[in-house]
Short mmCIF file of C-alpha atoms in Angstrom, two decimals:
data_model
loop_
_atom_site.label_atom_id
_atom_site.label_comp_id
_atom_site.label_asym_id
_atom_site.label_seq_id
_atom_site.Cartn_x
_atom_site.Cartn_y
_atom_site.Cartn_z
CA MET Z 1 41.72 52.97 101.68
CA THR Z 2 38.80 50.59 101.45
CA TYR Z 3 38.38 48.18 98.42
CA ARG Z 4 35.18 46.50 97.29
CA SER Z 5 34.96 43.36 95.34
CA ILE Z 6 33.60 43.93 91.75
CA PRO Z 7 31.61 41.09 90.09
CA ARG Z 8 33.36 39.41 87.11
CA PRO Z 9 30.84 40.50 84.39
CA ARG Z 10 31.09 44.05 85.60
CA ARG Z 11 34.87 43.93 85.58
CA LEU Z 12 34.78 42.67 81.93
CA ALA Z 13 32.56 45.51 80.92
CA LEU Z 14 34.78 48.06 82.57
CA LEU Z 15 37.81 46.51 80.95
CA LEU Z 16 36.23 46.71 77.52
CA SER Z 17 35.17 50.24 78.20
CA GLY Z 18 38.71 51.10 79.19
CA LEU Z 19 40.08 49.52 76.10
CA ALA Z 20 37.64 51.48 74.03
CA SER Z 21 38.75 54.69 75.66
CA ALA Z 22 42.39 53.88 75.16
CA CYS Z 23 41.83 53.21 71.45
CA GLY Z 24 39.69 56.16 70.73
CA GLY Z 25 36.46 54.04 70.84
CA GLU Z 26 34.97 55.07 67.49
CA ASP Z 27 36.20 52.21 65.22
CA LEU Z 28 35.72 49.40 67.62
CA VAL Z 29 32.72 47.17 66.80
CA LEU Z 30 31.17 45.65 69.81
CA PRO Z 31 29.93 42.09 69.56
CA GLU Z 32 26.22 43.00 69.49
CA GLU Z 33 26.85 45.45 66.69
CA GLY Z 34 28.10 42.71 64.22
CA VAL Z 35 25.04 40.52 64.53
CA PRO Z 36 22.63 40.61 61.48
CA THR Z 37 19.46 42.42 62.37
CA SER Z 38 17.97 43.45 59.00
CA ILE Z 39 18.06 42.60 55.29
CA VAL Z 40 17.13 45.06 52.57
CA VAL Z 41 16.79 45.01 48.75
CA VAL Z 42 19.50 46.81 46.88
CA SER Z 43 18.26 46.11 43.32
CA GLY Z 44 16.32 43.68 41.12
CA ASN Z 45 12.91 43.89 42.78
CA ALA Z 46 9.62 44.32 40.82
CA GLN Z 47 11.05 43.28 37.46
CA ASN Z 48 9.03 41.98 34.49
CA GLY Z 49 10.07 38.85 32.66
CA THR Z 50 8.95 35.78 30.75
CA VAL Z 51 8.08 32.52 32.42
CA ASN Z 52 10.90 29.98 32.62
CA THR Z 53 13.54 32.60 31.78
CA ALA Z 54 16.08 34.54 33.89
CA LEU Z 55 15.23 38.11 34.81
CA PRO Z 56 17.32 40.67 32.98
CA ALA Z 57 18.84 42.13 36.18
CA GLY Z 58 20.37 40.21 39.07
CA ILE Z 59 18.90 40.24 42.58
CA VAL Z 60 21.03 42.14 45.16
CA VAL Z 61 20.25 42.32 48.93
CA ARG Z 62 22.26 43.74 51.84
CA VAL Z 63 22.51 42.37 55.39
CA LEU Z 64 22.85 45.03 58.15
CA ASP Z 65 23.50 44.95 61.91
CA VAL Z 66 21.73 46.94 64.58
CA GLN Z 67 23.74 50.00 63.65
CA SER Z 68 22.70 49.62 59.96
CA ARG Z 69 26.21 48.67 59.11
CA PRO Z 70 26.88 45.99 56.42
CA VAL Z 71 27.53 42.53 57.74
CA PRO Z 72 30.18 40.79 55.58
CA GLY Z 73 30.53 37.02 55.39
CA GLN Z 74 26.89 36.39 56.19
CA GLU Z 75 25.28 33.39 54.50
CA VAL Z 76 22.13 34.29 52.54
CA ARG Z 77 19.78 31.68 51.14
CA PHE Z 78 17.50 32.48 48.12
CA SER Z 79 14.40 30.33 47.55
CA PRO Z 80 11.18 30.71 45.47
CA VAL Z 81 8.03 31.43 47.46
CA THR Z 82 5.35 31.41 44.71
CA GLY Z 83 5.44 30.67 40.97
CA GLY Z 84 8.30 28.20 41.08
CA GLY Z 85 11.53 29.09 39.41
CA SER Z 86 15.01 29.05 40.90
CA ALA Z 87 17.93 31.21 42.06
CA ALA Z 88 21.55 30.65 41.10
CA PRO Z 89 23.35 30.51 43.36
CA ALA Z 90 20.71 29.42 45.85
CA THR Z 91 23.07 30.16 48.77
CA THR Z 92 25.83 32.77 48.84
CA THR Z 93 27.85 34.89 51.30
CA THR Z 94 27.71 38.65 51.62
CA ASN Z 95 30.69 40.65 50.42
CA ALA Z 96 32.48 43.46 52.23
CA GLU Z 97 29.48 45.74 51.61
CA GLY Z 98 27.18 43.14 53.14
CA GLN Z 99 25.67 42.42 49.70
CA ALA Z 100 24.55 39.03 48.40
CA THR Z 101 23.78 38.58 44.68
CA THR Z 102 21.90 35.90 42.75
CA ALA Z 103 20.20 35.39 39.35
CA TRP Z 104 16.46 34.70 39.49
CA THR Z 105 14.97 32.39 36.84
CA LEU Z 106 11.18 32.68 36.84
CA GLY Z 107 8.92 29.67 37.13
CA ALA Z 108 6.30 28.41 34.70
CA ALA Z 109 3.26 30.22 36.14
CA ALA Z 110 2.36 33.54 34.58
CA GLY Z 111 1.59 36.36 37.01
CA VAL Z 112 3.29 37.60 40.20
CA GLN Z 113 6.10 35.38 41.49
CA GLN Z 114 8.04 35.74 44.76
CA LEU Z 115 11.62 35.02 45.88
CA GLU Z 116 12.75 35.00 49.52
CA ALA Z 117 16.23 36.12 50.63
CA ARG Z 118 16.96 34.80 54.15
CA ALA Z 119 20.01 35.32 56.40
CA VAL Z 120 21.09 31.96 57.80
CA GLY Z 121 23.42 31.42 60.79
CA GLY Z 122 25.92 33.93 62.15
CA GLY Z 123 23.54 34.80 64.95
CA ALA Z 124 20.88 36.01 62.53
CA PRO Z 125 17.32 35.77 63.85
CA SER Z 126 15.34 32.88 62.37
CA ASN Z 127 12.88 35.26 60.74
CA LEU Z 128 15.44 37.56 59.16
CA ALA Z 129 14.23 37.46 55.55
CA ILE Z 130 12.81 39.64 52.81
CA VAL Z 131 10.55 38.75 49.85
CA LEU Z 132 11.11 40.13 46.35
CA THR Z 133 8.51 40.09 43.56
CA ALA Z 134 8.52 39.84 39.77
CA THR Z 135 5.77 39.71 37.17
CA ALA Z 136 6.01 36.76 34.76
CA SER Z 137 4.33 36.99 31.39
CA ALA Z 138 3.50 34.00 29.22
CA SER Z 139 6.12 32.82 26.79
CA ALA Z 140 5.56 32.31 23.05
CA ALA Z 141 2.33 30.59 22.03
CA ALA Z 142 2.84 26.86 21.93
CA ALA Z 143 -0.58 25.19 21.79
CA ILE Z 144 -4.20 25.72 20.81
CA GLU Z 145 -7.26 23.80 22.00
CA ALA Z 146 -11.02 23.86 21.65
CA VAL Z 147 -12.92 25.30 24.61
CA SER Z 148 -16.58 25.16 23.56
CA GLY Z 149 -18.99 25.03 20.61
CA ASP Z 150 -18.21 21.58 19.23
CA ALA Z 151 -20.83 18.96 18.16
CA GLN Z 152 -23.83 21.29 17.67
CA THR Z 153 -26.87 20.52 15.50
CA ALA Z 154 -29.08 22.96 13.55
CA THR Z 155 -31.12 23.25 10.34
CA ALA Z 156 -29.02 23.60 7.22
CA GLY Z 157 -28.41 27.26 6.42
CA SER Z 158 -28.97 28.50 10.00
CA THR Z 159 -26.52 29.95 12.58
CA LEU Z 160 -25.39 27.73 15.44
CA ASP Z 161 -26.58 28.76 18.90
CA ASP Z 162 -23.17 28.71 20.56
CA SER Z 163 -19.98 30.42 19.47
CA LEU Z 164 -16.91 28.35 18.68
CA ILE Z 165 -14.17 29.16 21.21
CA VAL Z 166 -10.46 28.24 21.25
CA ARG Z 167 -7.72 28.95 23.80
CA VAL Z 168 -4.04 29.60 23.01
CA THR Z 169 -1.39 28.82 25.65
CA ASP Z 170 2.35 28.74 26.03
CA ALA Z 171 4.36 25.62 26.84
CA ALA Z 172 3.45 25.98 30.54
CA ASP Z 173 -0.29 26.26 29.82
CA ASN Z 174 -0.36 30.02 30.43
CA PRO Z 175 -2.89 31.94 28.30
CA VAL Z 176 -1.27 33.94 25.49
CA ALA Z 177 -2.87 37.17 24.30
CA GLY Z 178 -2.55 38.80 20.90
CA VAL Z 179 -2.37 35.62 18.82
CA ASN Z 180 -4.15 35.73 15.43
CA VAL Z 181 -6.31 32.68 14.74
CA ALA Z 182 -7.43 31.89 11.16
CA TRP Z 183 -10.90 30.35 10.69
CA SER Z 184 -12.14 28.34 7.71
CA VAL Z 185 -15.05 26.04 6.91
CA THR Z 186 -15.73 22.85 4.98
CA GLY Z 187 -19.12 21.58 3.90
CA GLY Z 188 -20.42 25.05 3.12
CA GLY Z 189 -21.49 27.99 5.22
CA THR Z 190 -19.52 30.86 6.75
CA VAL Z 191 -17.87 32.13 9.93
CA SER Z 192 -18.41 35.62 11.33
CA GLU Z 193 -14.73 36.54 10.89
CA ALA Z 194 -11.89 35.03 8.93
CA THR Z 195 -9.32 36.02 11.58
CA THR Z 196 -9.68 36.76 15.30
CA THR Z 197 -7.18 37.66 18.05
CA THR Z 198 -6.86 36.10 21.49
CA GLY Z 199 -7.57 38.22 24.58
CA ALA Z 200 -5.83 38.29 27.96
CA ASP Z 201 -7.38 34.92 28.79
CA GLY Z 202 -5.90 33.43 25.61
CA ARG Z 203 -9.38 32.91 24.17
CA THR Z 204 -11.09 33.93 20.96
CA GLY Z 205 -14.02 32.69 18.88
CA VAL Z 206 -16.48 33.10 16.00
CA ARG Z 207 -20.16 32.54 15.16
CA ARG Z 208 -20.82 29.76 12.62
CA THR Z 209 -23.54 29.79 9.97
CA LEU Z 210 -24.11 26.35 8.45
CA GLY Z 211 -24.09 25.69 4.74
CA THR Z 212 -27.20 24.55 2.92
CA THR Z 213 -26.05 20.94 2.59
CA ALA Z 214 -27.35 18.56 5.26
CA GLY Z 215 -24.88 16.39 7.08
CA ALA Z 216 -21.58 16.91 8.82
CA GLN Z 217 -19.91 20.31 8.42
CA THR Z 218 -16.66 21.45 9.98
CA THR Z 219 -15.02 24.65 11.15
CA ILE Z 220 -11.25 24.83 11.40
CA ALA Z 221 -9.20 27.14 13.64
CA THR Z 222 -5.55 27.37 12.63
CA VAL Z 223 -2.39 28.93 14.06
CA ALA Z 224 0.61 27.68 12.14
CA GLY Z 225 3.21 25.89 14.22
CA LEU Z 226 1.13 25.39 17.37
CA THR Z 227 0.52 22.00 18.93
CA GLY Z 228 -3.12 21.05 18.39
CA SER Z 229 -3.45 23.16 15.24
CA PRO Z 230 -5.69 22.93 13.35
CA VAL Z 231 -8.58 22.64 15.81
CA THR Z 232 -11.65 21.11 14.16
CA PHE Z 233 -15.22 21.74 15.30
CA THR Z 234 -17.97 19.54 13.86
CA ALA Z 235 -21.64 20.40 13.41
CA THR Z 236 -24.61 18.54 11.94
CA ALA Z 237 -26.93 20.28 9.46
CA THR Z 238 -30.43 18.76 9.27
CA VAL Z 239 -32.77 18.44 6.23
CA GLY Z 240 -35.79 20.60 5.37
CA SER Z 241 -39.00 19.51 3.54
CA ALA Z 242 -39.33 18.18 -0.03
CA GLY Z 243 -39.51 20.83 -2.74
CA LYS Z 244 -37.61 20.09 -5.92
CA LEU Z 245 -35.87 17.51 -8.13
CA ASP Z 246 -32.21 17.24 -8.94
CA VAL Z 247 -30.39 15.01 -11.43
CA THR Z 248 -27.76 13.35 -9.24
CA THR Z 249 -26.54 11.05 -12.03
CA GLN Z 250 -26.68 12.53 -15.52
CA PRO Z 251 -27.50 10.40 -18.57
CA SER Z 252 -24.52 9.55 -20.75
CA ALA Z 253 -23.01 12.60 -22.40
CA THR Z 254 -22.84 10.63 -25.66
CA ALA Z 255 -25.29 7.93 -26.76
CA SER Z 256 -26.25 5.95 -29.85
CA SER Z 257 -29.63 6.39 -31.46
CA GLY Z 258 -32.00 3.59 -30.50
CA ALA Z 259 -29.82 2.23 -27.69
CA PRO Z 260 -30.28 2.69 -23.90
CA PHE Z 261 -27.91 5.17 -22.29
CA ALA Z 262 -24.79 3.47 -20.95
CA GLN Z 263 -25.19 5.67 -17.86
CA GLN Z 264 -28.80 5.88 -16.75
CA PRO Z 265 -30.08 9.02 -15.03
CA ARG Z 266 -30.91 9.19 -11.31
CA VAL Z 267 -33.17 11.91 -9.94
CA GLN Z 268 -33.36 12.87 -6.25
CA ILE Z 269 -36.11 14.64 -4.32
CA GLU Z 270 -34.53 17.51 -2.33
CA ASP Z 271 -35.42 20.31 0.05
CA ALA Z 272 -35.04 23.99 -0.84
CA ASN Z 273 -31.36 23.86 0.11
CA GLY Z 274 -30.65 20.89 -2.13
CA ASN Z 275 -30.52 18.27 0.63
CA PRO Z 276 -31.86 14.80 -0.22
CA VAL Z 277 -35.35 14.12 1.20
CA SER Z 278 -36.40 10.56 1.98
CA ALA Z 279 -39.76 10.26 0.20
CA ALA Z 280 -40.68 6.83 -1.16
CA GLY Z 281 -43.19 6.09 -3.93
CA ARG Z 282 -43.21 9.48 -5.66
CA ALA Z 283 -43.66 9.18 -9.47
CA ILE Z 284 -40.93 10.87 -11.50
CA THR Z 285 -41.37 11.18 -15.28
CA ALA Z 286 -38.75 11.76 -17.99
CA GLU Z 287 -39.38 13.41 -21.36
CA ILE Z 288 -37.36 14.91 -24.20
CA ALA Z 289 -36.95 18.62 -23.47
CA SER Z 290 -34.92 19.72 -26.50
CA GLY Z 291 -33.24 18.33 -29.61
CA PRO Z 292 -33.82 17.67 -33.31
CA GLY Z 293 -37.38 16.98 -34.34
CA GLY Z 294 -38.79 13.52 -34.84
CA ALA Z 295 -36.95 11.89 -31.92
CA THR Z 296 -38.65 9.59 -29.43
CA LEU Z 297 -37.77 8.44 -25.92
CA ILE Z 298 -37.33 4.69 -25.50
CA GLY Z 299 -37.53 2.69 -22.29
CA VAL Z 300 -39.76 3.20 -19.22
CA PRO Z 301 -40.21 6.97 -18.76
CA THR Z 302 -41.87 6.95 -15.30
CA VAL Z 303 -40.40 5.35 -12.16
CA ALA Z 304 -41.16 5.60 -8.43
CA THR Z 305 -38.67 6.90 -5.88
CA ASN Z 306 -37.13 4.50 -3.37
CA SER Z 307 -36.99 4.97 0.41
CA SER Z 308 -34.24 7.56 -0.04
CA GLY Z 309 -36.36 9.67 -2.41
CA LEU Z 310 -34.25 8.59 -5.40
CA ALA Z 311 -35.75 7.73 -8.82
CA ILE Z 312 -33.51 5.26 -10.66
CA PHE Z 313 -34.10 4.89 -14.42
CA THR Z 314 -32.85 1.68 -16.02
CA ASN Z 315 -33.42 1.65 -19.80
CA LEU Z 316 -33.96 5.18 -21.08
CA GLY Z 317 -32.64 6.08 -24.50
CA ILE Z 318 -33.41 8.23 -27.55
CA THR Z 319 -34.16 7.20 -31.10
CA GLY Z 320 -33.70 10.07 -33.49
CA PRO Z 321 -31.42 12.15 -35.68
CA ALA Z 322 -27.91 12.85 -34.47
CA GLY Z 323 -27.62 16.03 -32.45
CA SER Z 324 -27.78 17.48 -28.94
CA TYR Z 325 -30.70 16.62 -26.64
CA THR Z 326 -31.77 17.32 -23.06
CA LEU Z 327 -34.24 15.49 -20.84
CA ASN Z 328 -36.72 17.03 -18.41
CA PHE Z 329 -37.80 15.30 -15.17
CA THR Z 330 -41.05 16.19 -13.38
CA GLY Z 331 -43.06 15.13 -10.33
CA VAL Z 332 -46.30 16.26 -8.68
CA ASP Z 333 -45.78 19.27 -6.36
CA LEU Z 334 -42.08 19.28 -7.15
CA THR Z 335 -40.03 21.76 -9.14
CA GLY Z 336 -38.71 19.90 -12.19
CA THR Z 337 -35.17 19.75 -13.47
CA THR Z 338 -33.39 19.39 -16.82
CA SER Z 339 -30.48 17.10 -17.59
CA ALA Z 340 -27.12 18.00 -19.03
CA PRO Z 341 -26.89 17.76 -22.86
CA VAL Z 342 -26.76 14.33 -24.47
CA THR Z 343 -25.00 14.14 -27.83
CA LEU Z 344 -26.82 11.53 -29.91
CA THR Z 345 -24.85 9.72 -32.59
CA ALA Z 346 -25.92 7.17 -35.19
CA GLY Z 347 -27.33 3.89 -33.96
CA ALA Z 348 -26.08 0.39 -34.58
CA ALA Z 349 -24.76 -0.45 -38.06
CA SER Z 350 -27.65 -1.70 -40.15
CA ARG Z 351 -27.11 -1.11 -43.85
CA LEU Z 352 -24.85 0.13 -46.64
CA ALA Z 353 -25.32 3.09 -48.93
CA PHE Z 354 -23.39 4.54 -51.87
CA THR Z 355 -22.58 8.05 -50.67
CA VAL Z 356 -20.39 8.75 -53.74
CA GLN Z 357 -21.99 7.04 -56.76
CA PRO Z 358 -19.88 5.59 -59.60
CA SER Z 359 -19.47 8.02 -62.50
CA ASN Z 360 -19.15 7.44 -66.24
CA ALA Z 361 -15.63 6.33 -67.07
CA THR Z 362 -13.48 5.23 -69.94
CA ALA Z 363 -12.99 1.50 -70.34
CA GLY Z 364 -9.99 0.36 -68.31
CA ALA Z 365 -9.58 3.68 -66.55
CA ALA Z 366 -10.22 4.19 -62.82
CA ILE Z 367 -13.69 5.44 -61.98
CA ALA Z 368 -13.36 8.98 -60.65
CA PRO Z 369 -14.20 10.46 -58.27
CA ALA Z 370 -13.58 7.44 -56.04
CA VAL Z 371 -16.67 5.44 -55.19
CA ARG Z 372 -17.66 5.60 -51.48
CA VAL Z 373 -19.85 3.19 -49.55
CA THR Z 374 -21.02 4.21 -46.06
CA VAL Z 375 -22.16 2.12 -43.10
CA GLN Z 376 -25.44 3.52 -41.80
CA ASP Z 377 -27.90 2.92 -38.99
CA ALA Z 378 -31.59 2.26 -39.52
CA LEU Z 379 -32.22 6.00 -39.88
CA GLY Z 380 -29.58 6.40 -42.58
CA GLN Z 381 -27.01 8.06 -40.31
CA THR Z 382 -23.33 7.33 -40.71
CA VAL Z 383 -22.00 4.95 -38.06
CA THR Z 384 -18.71 6.71 -37.50
CA GLY Z 385 -17.24 3.91 -35.44
CA ALA Z 386 -17.81 1.25 -38.09
CA THR Z 387 -14.80 -0.55 -39.61
CA ASN Z 388 -16.60 -3.27 -41.56
CA ALA Z 389 -14.99 -4.92 -44.60
CA ILE Z 390 -17.08 -3.86 -47.61
CA THR Z 391 -16.96 -5.52 -51.04
CA VAL Z 392 -18.20 -4.13 -54.36
CA SER Z 393 -18.98 -6.11 -57.52
CA ILE Z 394 -20.61 -5.52 -60.91
CA GLY Z 395 -24.37 -5.68 -60.76
CA SER Z 396 -25.85 -4.87 -64.17
CA ASN Z 397 -23.22 -5.76 -66.81
CA PRO Z 398 -24.34 -4.61 -70.27
CA GLY Z 399 -20.86 -4.81 -71.78
CA GLY Z 400 -19.81 -8.10 -70.24
CA GLY Z 401 -17.03 -6.25 -68.50
CA THR Z 402 -14.72 -7.29 -65.68
CA LEU Z 403 -14.28 -5.19 -62.49
CA SER Z 404 -10.66 -4.58 -61.55
CA GLY Z 405 -8.87 -2.67 -58.78
CA THR Z 406 -9.24 -3.13 -54.99
CA THR Z 407 -12.78 -4.39 -54.52
CA THR Z 408 -12.76 -5.02 -50.74
CA VAL Z 409 -11.96 -2.11 -48.38
CA ASN Z 410 -12.35 -1.68 -44.62
CA ALA Z 411 -14.47 1.29 -43.59
CA VAL Z 412 -12.72 4.17 -41.85
CA SER Z 413 -15.02 6.19 -39.59
CA GLY Z 414 -17.87 4.33 -41.23
CA VAL Z 415 -16.86 5.04 -44.87
CA ALA Z 416 -15.12 2.71 -47.34
CA THR Z 417 -13.39 4.49 -50.25
CA PHE Z 418 -12.74 2.65 -53.52
CA SER Z 419 -10.23 4.64 -55.55
CA THR Z 420 -8.94 2.06 -58.09
CA LEU Z 421 -12.13 0.52 -59.54
CA ALA Z 422 -12.20 0.08 -63.35
CA ILE Z 423 -14.29 -1.87 -65.94
CA ASN Z 424 -12.70 -3.03 -69.17
CA ARG Z 425 -15.75 -3.24 -71.48
CA SER Z 426 -17.79 -0.32 -72.69
CA GLY Z 427 -21.50 -0.30 -72.16
CA SER Z 428 -24.43 1.74 -70.92
CA ASN Z 429 -26.24 1.42 -67.58
CA TYR Z 430 -23.73 -0.53 -65.56
CA THR Z 431 -24.39 -0.82 -61.78
CA LEU Z 432 -22.29 -1.86 -58.77
CA ASN Z 433 -23.40 -3.89 -55.75
CA ALA Z 434 -21.99 -3.30 -52.23
CA SER Z 435 -22.11 -5.95 -49.50
CA ALA Z 436 -20.76 -6.57 -45.96
CA ALA Z 437 -21.32 -9.37 -43.50
CA GLY Z 438 -24.35 -8.74 -41.28
CA LEU Z 439 -25.46 -5.59 -43.10
CA THR Z 440 -28.11 -4.96 -45.73
CA GLY Z 441 -26.37 -4.44 -49.09
CA THR Z 442 -27.13 -1.83 -51.71
CA THR Z 443 -26.95 -1.20 -55.50
CA SER Z 444 -25.51 1.92 -57.08
CA ALA Z 445 -27.08 4.20 -59.64
CA THR Z 446 -26.42 3.37 -63.31
CA PHE Z 447 -23.34 4.63 -65.12
CA ASP Z 448 -21.68 4.15 -68.51
CA ILE Z 449 -18.29 2.78 -69.47
CA LEU Z 450 -17.11 4.62 -72.56
CA THR Z 451 -14.82 3.43 -75.36
CA GLY Z 452 -11.30 4.70 -75.15
CA PRO Z 453 -9.26 6.33 -77.93
CA PRO Z 454 -8.10 4.18 -80.88
CA ALA Z 455 -5.21 2.02 -79.84
CA ALA Z 456 -5.11 -0.88 -82.35
CA MET Z 457 -6.30 -1.81 -85.88
CA ALA Z 458 -6.49 -5.27 -87.43
CA ALA Z 459 -8.03 -6.89 -90.55
CA SER Z 460 -11.53 -8.02 -89.90
CA VAL Z 461 -11.84 -10.21 -93.11
CA THR Z 462 -9.55 -12.67 -94.85
CA ILE Z 463 -8.39 -11.69 -98.32
CA PRO Z 464 -7.49 -14.55 -100.77
CA ALA Z 465 -3.79 -14.95 -101.25
CA THR Z 466 -4.19 -14.80 -105.07
CA THR Z 467 -6.67 -13.08 -107.36
CA THR Z 468 -6.85 -12.72 -111.20
CA ALA Z 469 -5.11 -9.61 -112.38
CA ALA Z 470 -7.29 -6.59 -113.20
CA THR Z 471 -10.23 -8.03 -111.27
CA THR Z 472 -11.83 -6.83 -108.06
CA VAL Z 473 -10.64 -8.53 -104.88
CA ALA Z 474 -13.44 -10.23 -102.98
CA PRO Z 475 -14.45 -9.91 -100.26
CA ASP Z 476 -13.93 -6.20 -99.76
CA ALA Z 477 -10.98 -5.30 -97.58
CA ALA Z 478 -12.11 -4.41 -93.99
CA VAL Z 479 -10.37 -3.52 -90.73
CA ARG Z 480 -11.48 -3.25 -87.08
CA VAL Z 481 -10.26 -0.37 -84.85
CA THR Z 482 -10.21 -0.96 -81.04
CA ASP Z 483 -9.18 0.90 -77.91
CA ALA Z 484 -6.56 -0.31 -75.41
CA SER Z 485 -9.11 -2.63 -73.82
CA GLY Z 486 -10.12 -4.18 -77.14
CA ASN Z 487 -13.41 -2.29 -77.43
CA PRO Z 488 -14.47 -1.31 -81.01
CA VAL Z 489 -14.04 2.40 -81.63
CA PRO Z 490 -16.65 3.90 -83.97
CA GLY Z 491 -16.21 7.08 -86.02
CA VAL Z 492 -12.54 6.62 -86.78
CA SER Z 493 -11.41 7.70 -90.31
CA VAL Z 494 -9.52 4.95 -92.13
CA THR Z 495 -7.72 5.38 -95.50
CA PHE Z 496 -7.13 2.40 -97.79
CA ALA Z 497 -4.38 2.50 -100.47
CA ALA Z 498 -3.12 -0.03 -103.09
CA VAL Z 499 0.48 -1.10 -102.84
CA ASN Z 500 2.53 -2.47 -105.80
CA GLY Z 501 -0.12 -1.78 -108.45
CA GLY Z 502 -3.86 -1.77 -108.79
CA SER Z 503 -6.33 0.78 -107.43
CA VAL Z 504 -8.80 1.25 -104.55
CA SER Z 505 -12.29 2.64 -104.79
CA GLY Z 506 -13.85 4.27 -101.69
CA GLU Z 507 -10.45 4.55 -100.13
CA SER Z 508 -11.66 6.87 -97.26
CA GLN Z 509 -14.01 5.16 -94.79
CA THR Z 510 -15.23 5.68 -91.20
CA THR Z 511 -15.52 2.87 -88.68
CA SER Z 512 -19.00 1.68 -87.79
CA ALA Z 513 -20.44 1.12 -84.34
CA GLN Z 514 -18.55 -2.18 -84.39
CA GLY Z 515 -15.33 -0.30 -85.13
CA ILE Z 516 -15.21 -1.72 -88.70
CA ALA Z 517 -14.28 0.25 -91.87
#
């Protein structure tokens, strides 16, 4: 028999083949069959999630050999490709089914993100990898910012050329759709909508119509709780041409007759929208528009406007009866204007007047009703703020009487009330004088002090201590009847009677005007 030499590699192959035959061959894995040749996705691909959060389902891949059999113990590395984010664990080993599992946390960028699963080592080819995808949506709205439309200028009352635009984003600066933005204005005017909603680009906006007032106006976009909220847009409204007058400072609401207003009026030239117009040297005239008759305007009624178009009055006032007045202001080629009401009160205290005259009274009794003396201005109006000390005294004194009671009283609301005045001697045509420091005094109307009822009786002649019996006593007996103040009381019946003998002729008598019977 002839033998040939068999090369070593060939002998090894035959040996392995023989071993395979001896063992049945079907369960034996040859070395090339255990080497990773493919990687496939089991689950977790094409999920939807929110940026910076973990996807709801884990990522599962399987490593296979050339026979599509699972390769256990194979290292698999997971790493983000686009969008950022992370996998945990980043590196793991396949299980008995050749599966490797990780949790994918999305990155901050909204949109499609990618994660690579790569087999590393174990004879795996260097390019043995697969890429999974997920769609990341923006997270909750976190910030709002202005995009365009700020710092525009237009005529007051017109609509701005450019819309006002804001953008809403999440914490990673991704646009957020579906956010309601509230719009408001200051300085007048309107916005096209009170509330708008952001689109897919996170943007929304309004048209702005300016108010009629010239100057800075603002528009405010608000989303509660967002960084940057509220967003403020500014705009400048410009002035139109001169057309009317407006009282920018009203005259005092209350003033005294004959005195300049404490607050002097100021009148501004304005455009049709009420914006101040700078027009110097225009004559503006004031006049009484309404109020009680007979009043006159004091001070300089016509003044010229300054460089700002403002007429400043300095000494206007009204002299006239108390009541409500208004002033009218006019200018050439300008629509006039009327002031707010001015309530005119009495002027400065000037004089006194008896507003309740003294009445006839009984001697020694209080004069009733109480005498009143009022502080008045030059027009005879009560000066309600006056508190002057006022004194009364007897003027005409036909009975030689004396005035008693409280004769000096401080005025209350301009009126002094004398409730205890009395005169002790009867007489006709008495008068009282009233006086106060710095004021013109006054004299009352005449009045009478009447005799009171009989209160006392006394002999008015001296009778001799002795007289011859059966003769007439001389002089005749006489008595005088007086009231409580010692005034003679006429018309009183007096009866004389003899005591211890004798007789009286003409025993019934009536007192005379001097109170004598």
